[in-house]
Coordinates of C-alpha atoms in Angstrom, one line a residue:
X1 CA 9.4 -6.0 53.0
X2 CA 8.2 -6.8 49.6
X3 CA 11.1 -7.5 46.8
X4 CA 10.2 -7.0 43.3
X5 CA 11.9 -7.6 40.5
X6 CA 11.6 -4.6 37.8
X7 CA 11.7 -5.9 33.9
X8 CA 13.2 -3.4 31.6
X9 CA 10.6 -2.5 28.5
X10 CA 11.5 -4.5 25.3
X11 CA 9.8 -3.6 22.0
X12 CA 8.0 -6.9 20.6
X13 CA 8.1 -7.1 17.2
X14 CA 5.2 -10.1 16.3
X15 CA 4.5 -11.4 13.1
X16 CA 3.1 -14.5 11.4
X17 CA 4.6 -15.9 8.5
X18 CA 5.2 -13.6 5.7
X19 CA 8.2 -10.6 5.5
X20 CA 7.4 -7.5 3.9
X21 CA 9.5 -5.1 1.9
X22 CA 8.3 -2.3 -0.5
X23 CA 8.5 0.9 -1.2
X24 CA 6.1 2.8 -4.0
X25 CA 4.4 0.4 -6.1
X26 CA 6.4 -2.6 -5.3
X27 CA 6.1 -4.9 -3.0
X28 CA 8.0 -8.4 -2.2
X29 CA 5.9 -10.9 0.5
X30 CA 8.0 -14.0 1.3
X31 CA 7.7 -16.5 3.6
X32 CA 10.0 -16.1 6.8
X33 CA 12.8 -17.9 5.3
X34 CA 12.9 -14.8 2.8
X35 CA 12.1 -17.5 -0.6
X36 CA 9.0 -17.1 -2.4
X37 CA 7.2 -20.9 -2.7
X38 CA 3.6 -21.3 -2.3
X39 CA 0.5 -19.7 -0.6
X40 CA -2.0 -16.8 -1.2
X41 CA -0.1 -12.8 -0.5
X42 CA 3.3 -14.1 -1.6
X43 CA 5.7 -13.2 -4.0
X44 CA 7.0 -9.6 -5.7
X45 CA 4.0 -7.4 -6.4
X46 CA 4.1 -4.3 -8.7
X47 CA 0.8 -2.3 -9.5
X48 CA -1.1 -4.8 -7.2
X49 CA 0.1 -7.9 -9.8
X50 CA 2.5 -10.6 -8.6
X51 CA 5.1 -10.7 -11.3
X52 CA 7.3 -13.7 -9.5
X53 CA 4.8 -16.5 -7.8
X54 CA 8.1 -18.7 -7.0
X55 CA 12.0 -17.7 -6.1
X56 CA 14.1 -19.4 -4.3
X57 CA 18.0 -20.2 -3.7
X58 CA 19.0 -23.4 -3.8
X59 CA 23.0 -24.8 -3.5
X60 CA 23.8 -28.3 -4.9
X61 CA 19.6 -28.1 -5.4
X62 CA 19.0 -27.6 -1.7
X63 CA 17.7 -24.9 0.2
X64 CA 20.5 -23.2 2.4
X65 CA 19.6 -22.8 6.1
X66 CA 18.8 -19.4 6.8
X67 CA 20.7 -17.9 10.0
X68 CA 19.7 -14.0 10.7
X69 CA 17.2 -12.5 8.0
X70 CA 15.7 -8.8 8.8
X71 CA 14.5 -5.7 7.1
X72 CA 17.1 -3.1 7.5
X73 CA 14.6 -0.4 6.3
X74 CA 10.8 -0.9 5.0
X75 CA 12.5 -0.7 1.2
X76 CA 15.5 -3.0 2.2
X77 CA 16.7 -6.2 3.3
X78 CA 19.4 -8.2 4.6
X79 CA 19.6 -12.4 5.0
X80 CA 22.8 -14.8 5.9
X81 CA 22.1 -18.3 5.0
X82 CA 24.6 -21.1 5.1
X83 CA 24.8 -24.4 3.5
X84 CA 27.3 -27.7 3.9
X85 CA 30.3 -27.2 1.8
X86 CA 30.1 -30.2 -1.1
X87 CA 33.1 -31.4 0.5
X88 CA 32.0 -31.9 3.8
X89 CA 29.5 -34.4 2.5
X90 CA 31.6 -36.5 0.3
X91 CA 33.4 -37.0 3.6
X92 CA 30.2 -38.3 5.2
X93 CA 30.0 -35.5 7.7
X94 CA 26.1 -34.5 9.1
X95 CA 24.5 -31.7 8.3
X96 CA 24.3 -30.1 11.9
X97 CA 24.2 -27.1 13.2
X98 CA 25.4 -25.7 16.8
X99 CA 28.3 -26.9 18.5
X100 CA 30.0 -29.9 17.5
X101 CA 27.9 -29.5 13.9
X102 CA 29.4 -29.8 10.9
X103 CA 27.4 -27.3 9.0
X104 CA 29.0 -24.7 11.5
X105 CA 32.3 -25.9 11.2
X106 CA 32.5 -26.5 7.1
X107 CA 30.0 -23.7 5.9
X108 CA 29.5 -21.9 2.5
X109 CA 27.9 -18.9 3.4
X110 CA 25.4 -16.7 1.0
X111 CA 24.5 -13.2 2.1
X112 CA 21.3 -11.5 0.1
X113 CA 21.0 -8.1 0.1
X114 CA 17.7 -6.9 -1.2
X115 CA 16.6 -3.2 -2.1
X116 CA 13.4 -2.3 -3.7
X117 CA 13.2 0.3 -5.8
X118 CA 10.1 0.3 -8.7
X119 CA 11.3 -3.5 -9.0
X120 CA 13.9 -5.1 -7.1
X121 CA 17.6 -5.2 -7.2
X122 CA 20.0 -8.3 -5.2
X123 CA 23.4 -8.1 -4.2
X124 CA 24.7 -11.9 -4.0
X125 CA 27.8 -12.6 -1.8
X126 CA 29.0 -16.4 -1.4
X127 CA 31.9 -17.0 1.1
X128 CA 33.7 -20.0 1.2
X129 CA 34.5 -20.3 5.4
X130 CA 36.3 -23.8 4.7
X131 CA 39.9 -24.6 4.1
X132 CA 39.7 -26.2 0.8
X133 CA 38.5 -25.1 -2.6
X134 CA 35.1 -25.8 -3.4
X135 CA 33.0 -26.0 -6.6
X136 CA 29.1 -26.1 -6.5
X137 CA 26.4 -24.7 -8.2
X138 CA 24.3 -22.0 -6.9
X139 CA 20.3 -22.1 -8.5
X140 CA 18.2 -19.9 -8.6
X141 CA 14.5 -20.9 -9.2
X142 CA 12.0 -18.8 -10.9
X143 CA 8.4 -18.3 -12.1
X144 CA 5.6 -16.1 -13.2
X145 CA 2.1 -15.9 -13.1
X146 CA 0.7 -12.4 -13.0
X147 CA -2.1 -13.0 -10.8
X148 CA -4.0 -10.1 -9.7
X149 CA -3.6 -9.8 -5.7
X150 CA -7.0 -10.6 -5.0
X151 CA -6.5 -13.8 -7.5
X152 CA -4.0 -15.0 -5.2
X153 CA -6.3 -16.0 -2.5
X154 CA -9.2 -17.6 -4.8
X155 CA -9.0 -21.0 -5.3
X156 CA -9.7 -20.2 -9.6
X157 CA -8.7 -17.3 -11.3
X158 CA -10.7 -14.7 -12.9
X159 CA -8.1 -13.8 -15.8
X160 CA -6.1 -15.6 -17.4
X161 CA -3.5 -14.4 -20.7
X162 CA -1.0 -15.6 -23.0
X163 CA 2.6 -16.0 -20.6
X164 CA 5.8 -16.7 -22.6
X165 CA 9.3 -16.6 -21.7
X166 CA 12.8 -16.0 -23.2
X167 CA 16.0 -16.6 -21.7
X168 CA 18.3 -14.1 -24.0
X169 CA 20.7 -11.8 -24.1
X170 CA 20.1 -8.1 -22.9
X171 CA 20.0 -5.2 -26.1
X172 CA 22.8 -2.4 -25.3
X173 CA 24.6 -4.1 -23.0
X174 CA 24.9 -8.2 -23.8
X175 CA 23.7 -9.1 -20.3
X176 CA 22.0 -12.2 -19.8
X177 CA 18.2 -11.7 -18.7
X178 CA 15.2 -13.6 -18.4
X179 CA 12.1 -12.3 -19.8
X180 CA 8.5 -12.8 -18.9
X181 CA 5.8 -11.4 -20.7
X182 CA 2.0 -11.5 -20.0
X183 CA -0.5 -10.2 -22.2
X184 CA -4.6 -10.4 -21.9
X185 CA -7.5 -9.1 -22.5
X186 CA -11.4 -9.1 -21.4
X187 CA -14.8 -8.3 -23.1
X188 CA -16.7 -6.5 -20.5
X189 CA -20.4 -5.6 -20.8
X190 CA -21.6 -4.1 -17.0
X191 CA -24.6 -1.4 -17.3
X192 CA -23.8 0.7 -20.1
X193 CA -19.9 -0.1 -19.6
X194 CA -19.2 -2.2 -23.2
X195 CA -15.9 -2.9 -24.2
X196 CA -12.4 -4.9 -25.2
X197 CA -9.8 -4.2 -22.0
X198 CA -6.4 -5.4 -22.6
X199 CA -3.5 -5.8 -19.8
X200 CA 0.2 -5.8 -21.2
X201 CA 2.8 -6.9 -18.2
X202 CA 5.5 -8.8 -17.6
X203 CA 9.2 -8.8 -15.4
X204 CA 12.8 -8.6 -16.6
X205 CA 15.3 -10.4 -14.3
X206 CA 18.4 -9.3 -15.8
X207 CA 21.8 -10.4 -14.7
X208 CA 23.4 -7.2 -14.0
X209 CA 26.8 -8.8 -12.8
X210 CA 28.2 -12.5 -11.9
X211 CA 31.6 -13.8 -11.6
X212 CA 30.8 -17.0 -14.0
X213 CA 28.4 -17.0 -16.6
X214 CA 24.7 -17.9 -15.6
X215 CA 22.4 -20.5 -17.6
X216 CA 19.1 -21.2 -17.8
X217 CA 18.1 -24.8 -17.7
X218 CA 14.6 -26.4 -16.7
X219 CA 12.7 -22.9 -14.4
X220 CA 16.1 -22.0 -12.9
X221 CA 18.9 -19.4 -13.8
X222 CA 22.3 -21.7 -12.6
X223 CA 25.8 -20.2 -12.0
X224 CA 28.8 -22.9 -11.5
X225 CA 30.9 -21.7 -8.6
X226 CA 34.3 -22.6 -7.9
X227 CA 35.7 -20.9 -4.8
X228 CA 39.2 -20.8 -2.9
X229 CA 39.5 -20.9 0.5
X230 CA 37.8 -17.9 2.1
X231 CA 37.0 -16.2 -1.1
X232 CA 34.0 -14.9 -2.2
X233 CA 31.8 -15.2 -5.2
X234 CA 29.7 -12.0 -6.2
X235 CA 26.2 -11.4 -8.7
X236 CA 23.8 -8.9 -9.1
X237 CA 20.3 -8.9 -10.4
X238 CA 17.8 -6.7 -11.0
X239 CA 14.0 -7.2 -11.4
X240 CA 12.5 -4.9 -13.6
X241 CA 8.5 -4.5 -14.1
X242 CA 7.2 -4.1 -17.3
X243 CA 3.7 -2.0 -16.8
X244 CA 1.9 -1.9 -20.1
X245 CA 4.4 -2.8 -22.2
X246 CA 6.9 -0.6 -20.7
X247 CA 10.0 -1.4 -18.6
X248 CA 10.1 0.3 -15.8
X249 CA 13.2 2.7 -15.2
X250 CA 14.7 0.9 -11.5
X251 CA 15.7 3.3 -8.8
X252 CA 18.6 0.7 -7.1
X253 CA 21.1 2.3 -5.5
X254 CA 24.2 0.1 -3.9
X255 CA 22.8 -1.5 -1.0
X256 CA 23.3 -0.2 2.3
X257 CA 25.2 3.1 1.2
X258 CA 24.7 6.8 1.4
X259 CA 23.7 7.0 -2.0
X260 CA 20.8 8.6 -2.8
X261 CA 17.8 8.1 -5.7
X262 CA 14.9 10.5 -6.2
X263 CA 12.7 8.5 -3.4
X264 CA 15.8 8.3 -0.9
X265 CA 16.0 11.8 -1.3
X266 CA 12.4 13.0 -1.3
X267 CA 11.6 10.6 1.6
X268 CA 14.8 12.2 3.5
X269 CA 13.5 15.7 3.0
X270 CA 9.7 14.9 4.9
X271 CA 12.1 13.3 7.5
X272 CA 14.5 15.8 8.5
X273 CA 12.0 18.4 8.2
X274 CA 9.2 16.9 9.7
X275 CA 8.1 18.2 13.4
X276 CA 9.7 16.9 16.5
X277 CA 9.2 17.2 20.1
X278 CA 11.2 17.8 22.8
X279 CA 10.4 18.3 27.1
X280 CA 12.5 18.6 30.4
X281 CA 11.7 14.6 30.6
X282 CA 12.8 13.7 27.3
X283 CA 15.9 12.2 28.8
X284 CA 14.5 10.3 30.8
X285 CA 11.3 8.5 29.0
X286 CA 11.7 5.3 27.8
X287 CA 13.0 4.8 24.5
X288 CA 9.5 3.4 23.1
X289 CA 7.8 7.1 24.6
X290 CA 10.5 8.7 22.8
X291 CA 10.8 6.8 19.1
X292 CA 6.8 6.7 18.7
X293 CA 6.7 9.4 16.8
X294 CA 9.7 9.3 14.3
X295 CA 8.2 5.6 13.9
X296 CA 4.7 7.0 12.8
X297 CA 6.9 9.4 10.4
X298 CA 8.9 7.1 9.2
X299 CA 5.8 4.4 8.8
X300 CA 4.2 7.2 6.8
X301 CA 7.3 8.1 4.7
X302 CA 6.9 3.7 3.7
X303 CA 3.6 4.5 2.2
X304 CA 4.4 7.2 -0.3
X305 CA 3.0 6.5 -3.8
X306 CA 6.1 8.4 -5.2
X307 CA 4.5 8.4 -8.5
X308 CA 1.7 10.6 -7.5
X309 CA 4.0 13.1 -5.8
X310 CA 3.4 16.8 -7.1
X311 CA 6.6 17.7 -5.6
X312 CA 9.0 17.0 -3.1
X313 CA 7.0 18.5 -0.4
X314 CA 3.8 17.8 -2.0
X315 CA 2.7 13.6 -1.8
X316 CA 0.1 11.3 -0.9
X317 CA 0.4 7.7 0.2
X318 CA -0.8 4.5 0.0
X319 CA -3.9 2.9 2.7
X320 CA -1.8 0.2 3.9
X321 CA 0.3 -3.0 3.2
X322 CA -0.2 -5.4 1.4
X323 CA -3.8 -5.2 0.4
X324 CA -4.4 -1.6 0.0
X325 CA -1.2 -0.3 -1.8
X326 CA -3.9 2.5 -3.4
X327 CA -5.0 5.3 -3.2
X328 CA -8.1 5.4 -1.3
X329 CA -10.1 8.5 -1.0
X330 CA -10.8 8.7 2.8
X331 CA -8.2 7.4 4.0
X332 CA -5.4 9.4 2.6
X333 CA -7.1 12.4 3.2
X334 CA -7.7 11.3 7.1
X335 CA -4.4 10.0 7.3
X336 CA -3.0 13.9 5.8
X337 CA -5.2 15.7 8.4
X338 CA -4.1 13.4 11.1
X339 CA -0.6 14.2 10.4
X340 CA -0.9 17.6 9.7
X341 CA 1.3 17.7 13.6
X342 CA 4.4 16.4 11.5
X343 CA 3.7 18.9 8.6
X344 CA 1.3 19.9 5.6
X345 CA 2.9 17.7 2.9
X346 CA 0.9 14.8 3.1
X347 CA -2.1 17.5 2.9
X348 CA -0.3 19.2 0.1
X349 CA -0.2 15.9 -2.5
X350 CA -3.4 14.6 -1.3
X351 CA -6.1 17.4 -1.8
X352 CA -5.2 17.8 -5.7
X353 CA -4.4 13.7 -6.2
X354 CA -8.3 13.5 -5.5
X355 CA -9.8 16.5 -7.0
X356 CA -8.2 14.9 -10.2
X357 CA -10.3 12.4 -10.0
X358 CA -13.6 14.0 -8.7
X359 CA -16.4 12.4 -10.5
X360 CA -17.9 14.0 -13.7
X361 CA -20.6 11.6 -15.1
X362 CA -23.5 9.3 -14.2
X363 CA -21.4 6.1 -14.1
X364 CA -23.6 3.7 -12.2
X365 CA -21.4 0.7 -12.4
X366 CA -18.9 3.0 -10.8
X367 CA -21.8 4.5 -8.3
X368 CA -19.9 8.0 -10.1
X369 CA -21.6 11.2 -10.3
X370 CA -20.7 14.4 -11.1
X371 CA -18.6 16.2 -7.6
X372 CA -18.9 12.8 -6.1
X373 CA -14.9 12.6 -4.5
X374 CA -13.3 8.8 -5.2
X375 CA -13.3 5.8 -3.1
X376 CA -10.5 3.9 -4.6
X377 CA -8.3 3.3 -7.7
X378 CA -6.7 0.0 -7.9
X379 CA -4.0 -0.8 -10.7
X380 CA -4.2 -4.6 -10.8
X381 CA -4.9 -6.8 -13.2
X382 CA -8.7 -7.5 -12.6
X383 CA -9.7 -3.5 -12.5
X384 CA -7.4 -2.8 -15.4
X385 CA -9.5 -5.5 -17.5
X386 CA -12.7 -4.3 -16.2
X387 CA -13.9 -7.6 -14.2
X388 CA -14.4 -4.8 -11.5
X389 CA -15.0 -1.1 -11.3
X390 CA -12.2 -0.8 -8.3
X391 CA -9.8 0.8 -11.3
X392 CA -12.1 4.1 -10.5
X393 CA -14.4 3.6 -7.9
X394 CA -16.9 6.3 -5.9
X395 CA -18.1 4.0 -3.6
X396 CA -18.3 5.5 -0.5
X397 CA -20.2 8.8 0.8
X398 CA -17.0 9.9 3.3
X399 CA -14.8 11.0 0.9
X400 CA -16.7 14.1 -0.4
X401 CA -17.9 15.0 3.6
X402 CA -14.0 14.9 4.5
X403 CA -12.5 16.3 1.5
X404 CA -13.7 20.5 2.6
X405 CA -12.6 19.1 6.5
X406 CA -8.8 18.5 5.1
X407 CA -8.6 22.1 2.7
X408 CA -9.9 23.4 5.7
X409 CA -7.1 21.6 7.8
X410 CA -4.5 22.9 5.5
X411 CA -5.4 26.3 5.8
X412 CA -5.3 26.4 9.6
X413 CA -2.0 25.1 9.5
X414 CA -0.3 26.9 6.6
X415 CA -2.3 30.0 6.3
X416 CA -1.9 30.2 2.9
X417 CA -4.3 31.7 0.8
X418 CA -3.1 31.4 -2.6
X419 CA -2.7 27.2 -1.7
X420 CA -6.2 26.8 0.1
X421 CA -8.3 28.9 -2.7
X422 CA -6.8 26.0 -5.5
X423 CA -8.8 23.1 -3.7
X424 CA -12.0 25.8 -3.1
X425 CA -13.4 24.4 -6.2
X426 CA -13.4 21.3 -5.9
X427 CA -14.6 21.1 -1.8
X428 CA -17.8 23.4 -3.2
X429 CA -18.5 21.0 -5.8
X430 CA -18.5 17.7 -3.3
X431 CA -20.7 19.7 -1.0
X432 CA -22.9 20.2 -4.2
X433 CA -23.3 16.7 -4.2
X434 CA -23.6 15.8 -0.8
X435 CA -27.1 17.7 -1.3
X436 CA -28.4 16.8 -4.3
X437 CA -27.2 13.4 -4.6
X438 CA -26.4 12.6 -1.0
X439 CA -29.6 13.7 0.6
X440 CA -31.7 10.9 -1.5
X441 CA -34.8 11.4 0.5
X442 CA -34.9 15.1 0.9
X443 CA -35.3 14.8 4.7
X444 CA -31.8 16.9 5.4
X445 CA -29.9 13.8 6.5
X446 CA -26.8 12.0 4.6
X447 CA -27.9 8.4 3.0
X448 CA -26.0 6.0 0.7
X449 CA -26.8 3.5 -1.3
X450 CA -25.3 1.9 -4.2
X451 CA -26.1 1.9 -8.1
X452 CA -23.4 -0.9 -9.1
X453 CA -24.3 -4.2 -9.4
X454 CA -21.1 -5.1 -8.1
X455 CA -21.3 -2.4 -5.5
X456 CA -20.1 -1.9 -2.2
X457 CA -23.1 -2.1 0.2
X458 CA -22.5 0.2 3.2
X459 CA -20.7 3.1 1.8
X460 CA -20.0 5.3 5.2
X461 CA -17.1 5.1 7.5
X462 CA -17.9 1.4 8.4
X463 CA -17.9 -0.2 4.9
X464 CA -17.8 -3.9 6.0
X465 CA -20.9 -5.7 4.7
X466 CA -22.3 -6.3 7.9
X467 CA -21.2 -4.0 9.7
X468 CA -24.4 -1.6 10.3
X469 CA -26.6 -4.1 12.1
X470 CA -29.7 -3.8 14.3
X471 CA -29.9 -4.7 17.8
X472 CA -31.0 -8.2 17.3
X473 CA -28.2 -8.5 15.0
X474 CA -30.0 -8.6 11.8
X475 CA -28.9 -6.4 8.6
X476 CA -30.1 -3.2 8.0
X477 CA -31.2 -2.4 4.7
X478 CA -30.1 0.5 2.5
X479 CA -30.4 3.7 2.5
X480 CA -28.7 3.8 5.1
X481 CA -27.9 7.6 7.1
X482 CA -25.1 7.1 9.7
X483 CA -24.2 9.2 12.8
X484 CA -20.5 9.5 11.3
X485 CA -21.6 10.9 7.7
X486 CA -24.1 13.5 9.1
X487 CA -20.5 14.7 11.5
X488 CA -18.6 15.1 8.9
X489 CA -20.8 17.3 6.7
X490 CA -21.5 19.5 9.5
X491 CA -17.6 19.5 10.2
X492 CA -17.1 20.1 6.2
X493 CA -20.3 23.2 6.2
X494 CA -18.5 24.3 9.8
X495 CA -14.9 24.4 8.5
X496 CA -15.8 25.3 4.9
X497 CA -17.4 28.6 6.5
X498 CA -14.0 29.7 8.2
X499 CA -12.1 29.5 4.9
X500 CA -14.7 31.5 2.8
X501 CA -14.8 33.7 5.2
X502 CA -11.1 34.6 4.9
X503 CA -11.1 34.4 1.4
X504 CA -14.2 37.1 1.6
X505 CA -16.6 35.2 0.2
X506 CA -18.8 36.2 3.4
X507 CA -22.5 35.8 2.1
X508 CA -21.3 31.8 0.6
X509 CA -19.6 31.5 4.3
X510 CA -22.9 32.8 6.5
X511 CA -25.1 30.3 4.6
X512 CA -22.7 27.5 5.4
X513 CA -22.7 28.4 8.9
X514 CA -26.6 28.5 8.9
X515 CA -26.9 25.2 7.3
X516 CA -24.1 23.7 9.8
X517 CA -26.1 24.7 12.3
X518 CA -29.5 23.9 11.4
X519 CA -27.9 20.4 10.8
X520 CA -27.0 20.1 14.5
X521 CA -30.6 20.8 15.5
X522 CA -32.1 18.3 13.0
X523 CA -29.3 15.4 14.2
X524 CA -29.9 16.0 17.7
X525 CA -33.7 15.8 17.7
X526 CA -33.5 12.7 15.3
X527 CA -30.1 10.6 16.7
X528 CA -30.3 11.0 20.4
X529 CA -31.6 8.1 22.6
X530 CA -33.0 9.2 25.5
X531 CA -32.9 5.9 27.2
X532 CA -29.5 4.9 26.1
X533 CA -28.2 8.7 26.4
X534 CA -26.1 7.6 23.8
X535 CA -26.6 8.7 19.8
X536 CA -27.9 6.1 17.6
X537 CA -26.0 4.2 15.1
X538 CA -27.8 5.7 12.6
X539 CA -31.3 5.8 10.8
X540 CA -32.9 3.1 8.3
X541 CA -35.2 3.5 5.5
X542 CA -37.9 4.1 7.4
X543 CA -35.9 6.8 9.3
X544 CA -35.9 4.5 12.1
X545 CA -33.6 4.5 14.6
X546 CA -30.7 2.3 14.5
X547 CA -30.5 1.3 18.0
X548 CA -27.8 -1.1 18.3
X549 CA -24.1 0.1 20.1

């Protein structure tokens, strides 16, 4: 008899060395200790700029010693640090933890509580868990730099501005706040794009509530505490964006309550409507089987670009964290068909968040043209001044193939007429381009290439540089026609068909069919290796075969 030993499933929950937490625009990277010091993708982002480069606690100008830090939601956070009382050390006693230590036995505690919220808002807590009164001073180091995101991994920096600071007090309320305030600008002169771009940000951190009076001395804001045994000391501070000269209205609501803002509540409504899925085994799956999907929901909900919403069932999110906090084109649109299962609000948002920014000029800096559907639309600092086109970018041929796929999604799940015929338009017009700016040989297949000089180079589904490669492993030249671009414009002529034929439109729908069809025949005869029985990668500018796998 064979004895085994059965190991119950654990969910692993790896990561390297940074912590996110965000929600909309915002979005604060630290380094596992939950303090903001050095190194590229740290610090609190808003709009794709890091307003705070450095933040960190310090007590009697040391780092506490962080005990359990965790996200309690993707917007929210929750860290216990302790530190040796001031006491203790006069007395000569180490600064140990674990049995025996005195750090465990004479502690000061300091609970964070972080939400974010269009900025971010901290609940301080310190605890005094000796039996003598203490006194102390609690720092709080701070800096700005306003790098754009992609700045913060390049060794120089592509912009640079006018920073300033002001340690005052706050108009209304006579609250002490520290201002930063960032201002540039940039001449910009690429291929018919001439011009003076200007960038106005900056970053409010506003004392909202202390129990002594904070001062700013030498890059840190300094509160003198004096505490009892086991009392506690409380503060409050909110971080508020400034977005072209603007302060942003914050959305902080107590932390770790049942009070709602307008993204707690819109985010609730996609969750407790949302699909879910029950079956005779549901009892008895694992608990990994059973959560996946309200995981994916709720990892979907994250995303939301809440300032894009056109209503609470009606939004779009971002591509991903912590690079792509966007909107990109393709990716929202696949990511609203895919979960089209939980329900058709992702669909909903997405479809008209694009179509208002279909193209409508020759823009070659941009690779625009008139119908062409968007790539991507960053909000940092480097698109805003113009050193790149990414503030309104078509790069990428997928976009306008997919965008008739998705209104064609959202009328199979919805049925909704009146809904599906407002996106009509704009599918039609991507099509339109797909053949008289997509086709740029006239041979009936897909290509792209760009105009821009600062240009993406492969501009289907797999956009890497290097990633369309010939067997030997050399690169391909552009145009480029891949097998994935020439699927989804069939899909989009295939799809499109269905919904014009509901909407009677029947001639329009028949010829859409036709061409779908005729495209198979062409693709087939062209693509298909008869060797490999596999399709090709695609076809090179000399309609070669692209035979690599």
């Amino acid at each position: 008899m064979i004895a085994r030993t059965l190991h119950p499933l654990v969910q692993l929950r790896p990561r390297d060395d940074i912590i996110y937490v965000s929600q909309n625009r915002t979005v604060l990277a630290t380094q596992l200790n939950g303090f903001i010091t050095e190194g590229p993708e740290r610090g609190l982002f808003f709009h794709q700029t890091r307003l705070l480069s450095r933040y960190r606690y310090l007590v009697e100008d040391k780092p506490p010693l962080p005990v359990a830090l965790s996200n309690v939601e993707q917007h929210s956070w929750l860290g216990y640090y302790i530190a040796l009382s001031p006491n203790a050390s006069e007395q000569g006693d180490w600064e140990t933890l674990g049995p025996g230590g005195k750090l465990a036995q004479r502690p000061i505690e300091l609970r964070v509580s972080r939400f974010i919220g269009d900025g971010m808002h901290e609940d301080l807590a310190l605890t005094n868990f000796t039996q003598e009164k203490v006194t102390f001073t609690l720092a709080v180091e701070v800096d700005a730099d306003f790098a754009d995101s992609a700045e913060t991994k390049l060794k120089d920096r592509l912009q640079r501005g006018k920073l300033s600071s002001e340690w005052r007090r706050s108009m209304g309320d006579d609250k002490w706040e520290l201002a930063f305030d960032y201002r540039a600008e940039h001449k910009f002169d690429h291929q018919g794009n001439r011009g003076t771009a200007h960038l106005h940000r900056g970053i409010i951190v506003k004392i909202d509530k202390s129990d002594s009076e904070p001062l700013w001395k030498r890059g840190t804001i300094r509160f003198q505490v004096e505490l009892e045994p086991h009392a506690i000391w409380r503060a409050g501070i909110n971080f508020i964006p400034v977005l072209e000269g603007e302060a942003m209205s914050p959305l902080f609501a107590p932390a770790f309550t049942d009070t709602d803002n307008r993204f707690d509540s819109s985010r609730r409504i996609f969750v407790d409507e949302a699909t879910r899925f029950a079956t005779s085994e549901s009892e008895t799956l694992a608990p990994i089987v059973a959560t996946t999907l309200e995981r994916a929901r709720d990892d979907l909900a994250a995303l939301r670009l809440h300032d894009l919403d056109r209503g609470e069932r009606a939004w779009t999110m971002a591509a991903g964290l912590p690079i792509y906090l966007a909107l990109f084109g393709r990716d929202t649109l696949t990511a609203s068909w895919q979960a089209g299962l939980l329900g058709p609000e992702m669909m909903r948002g997405t479809l008209p968040a694009i179509a208002a920014l279909q193209g409508r000029e020759e823009n070659d800096w941009r690779d625009e043209q008139p119908g062409k559907m968007i790539h991507q639309v960053d909000t940092g600092p480097l698109p805003t001044l113009n050193f790149n086109p990414l503030a309104r970018y078509y790069g990428s041929i997928t976009t306008s193939g997919f965008y008739p796929v998705v209104v064609s999604e959202l009328w199979h799940w919805t049925g909704d007429k009146e809904l599906v015929q407002q996106f009509l338009d704009p599918a039609l017009k991507a099509l339109h381009w797909l053949e008289t700016h997509g086709d740029l040989d006239r041979d009936g297949f897909y290509e792209y290439q760009t105009r821009s000089e600062q240009g993406v180079r492969n501009q289907a589904w797999k956009d890497s540089s290097d990633a369309i490669v010939y067997e030997d492993g050399s690169q391909v030249e552009t145009p480029i026609a891949t097998c994935e671009e020439q699927g989804f414009v069939y899909l989009a002529k295939l799809h499109i068909s269905e919904v014009l034929w509901w909407l009677d439109r029947k001639d329009e729908a028949k010829r859409f069919y036709r061409e779908a069809e005729e495209l198979k025949k062409r693709f087939n005869e062209a693509f298909w290796m008869e060797e490999e029985e596999s399709i090709a990668l695609g076809l090179d500018p000399q309609k070669r075969q692209i035979r690599s796998r």
